[in-house]
Amino acid sequence: MLIRIFPSAFPRSVGAVTYYLLTSVSPFWAPTKEQTFENVCLQRVSYPDDLFSDVPREAIEFIQKLLVKDPGLRPSAVDCLADPWFQSGITQSLPFVELQNPGSSETMDTPVNSDSCPEQSRVDLDRSIGEC
């Protein structure tokens, strides 16, 4: 079976990856595989305050433009690269937390959300990975 992938699928993928990178949660996450599949098929995405409270408004708008249901309304790759938020660079708005490299005495400065520093529970990991 031949599967055709159209260029409009790539911005959607960038939107999903950006959502995940900023929140550590899949944009289509649901408690079950069936619900997750339904969210993907129906392009059902939510932007809960508890996940997006530290995310710049411009970043949310960038993701929303990419995750629109109608492929014809999604921006091109060139438009994505020209987006003001994308051009501004996210690391300017993230706090730096000093992390220690496991098995080493060296530390590294890495931009991370300081709320995510404690070890995640199994439930949090399930939520970030989803049921798929």
XYZ file of C-alpha atoms in Angstrom, residues 41-110:
70
model
C -7.779 11.851 13.823
C -10.008 14.735 14.893
C -7.031 17.051 15.397
C -8.251 17.673 18.934
C -5.616 19.697 20.810
C -5.987 21.570 24.076
C -3.761 24.186 25.669
C -4.325 23.779 29.427
C -3.134 26.602 31.655
C -1.153 24.264 33.913
C 1.011 23.216 30.951
C 1.258 26.563 29.211
C 1.516 29.033 32.088
C 5.249 29.574 31.417
C 5.028 29.338 27.628
C 5.119 32.665 25.757
C 1.865 33.619 24.024
C 3.740 33.873 20.711
C 4.879 30.247 21.050
C 1.307 29.079 21.629
C 0.158 31.026 18.573
C 2.978 29.441 16.535
C 1.840 25.953 17.579
C -1.818 26.765 16.935
C -1.023 27.910 13.383
C 0.751 24.620 12.698
C -1.845 22.327 14.240
C -4.895 23.603 12.356
C -7.076 20.802 11.035
C -7.288 22.065 7.431
C -3.920 21.359 5.750
C -4.523 24.200 3.302
C -4.504 26.697 6.163
C -1.176 25.568 7.617
C 1.846 27.788 6.998
C 4.612 26.658 4.682
C 8.056 25.746 5.983
C 9.287 29.168 4.828
C 6.472 30.857 6.768
C 7.389 28.824 9.869
C 11.006 29.910 9.659
C 9.902 33.539 9.307
C 7.560 33.418 12.310
C 8.503 36.135 14.842
C 8.518 33.730 17.798
C 10.626 31.190 15.929
C 13.031 33.952 14.915
C 13.292 35.297 18.472
C 14.637 32.070 19.977
C 12.998 30.341 22.933
C 16.002 30.061 25.205
C 15.752 33.746 26.043
C 12.589 33.096 28.055
C 13.573 29.864 29.830
C 15.358 29.857 33.191
C 18.752 28.181 33.344
C 19.161 25.447 35.924
C 22.529 23.944 36.757
C 22.389 20.201 36.158
C 24.967 17.599 36.985
C 25.882 15.088 34.320
C 25.143 11.579 35.711
C 28.362 9.758 36.578
C 30.403 12.945 36.377
C 31.324 15.799 38.661
C 30.896 18.240 35.761
C 27.876 20.499 35.662
C 26.250 21.987 32.622
C 23.988 24.973 32.118
C 20.876 23.744 30.379
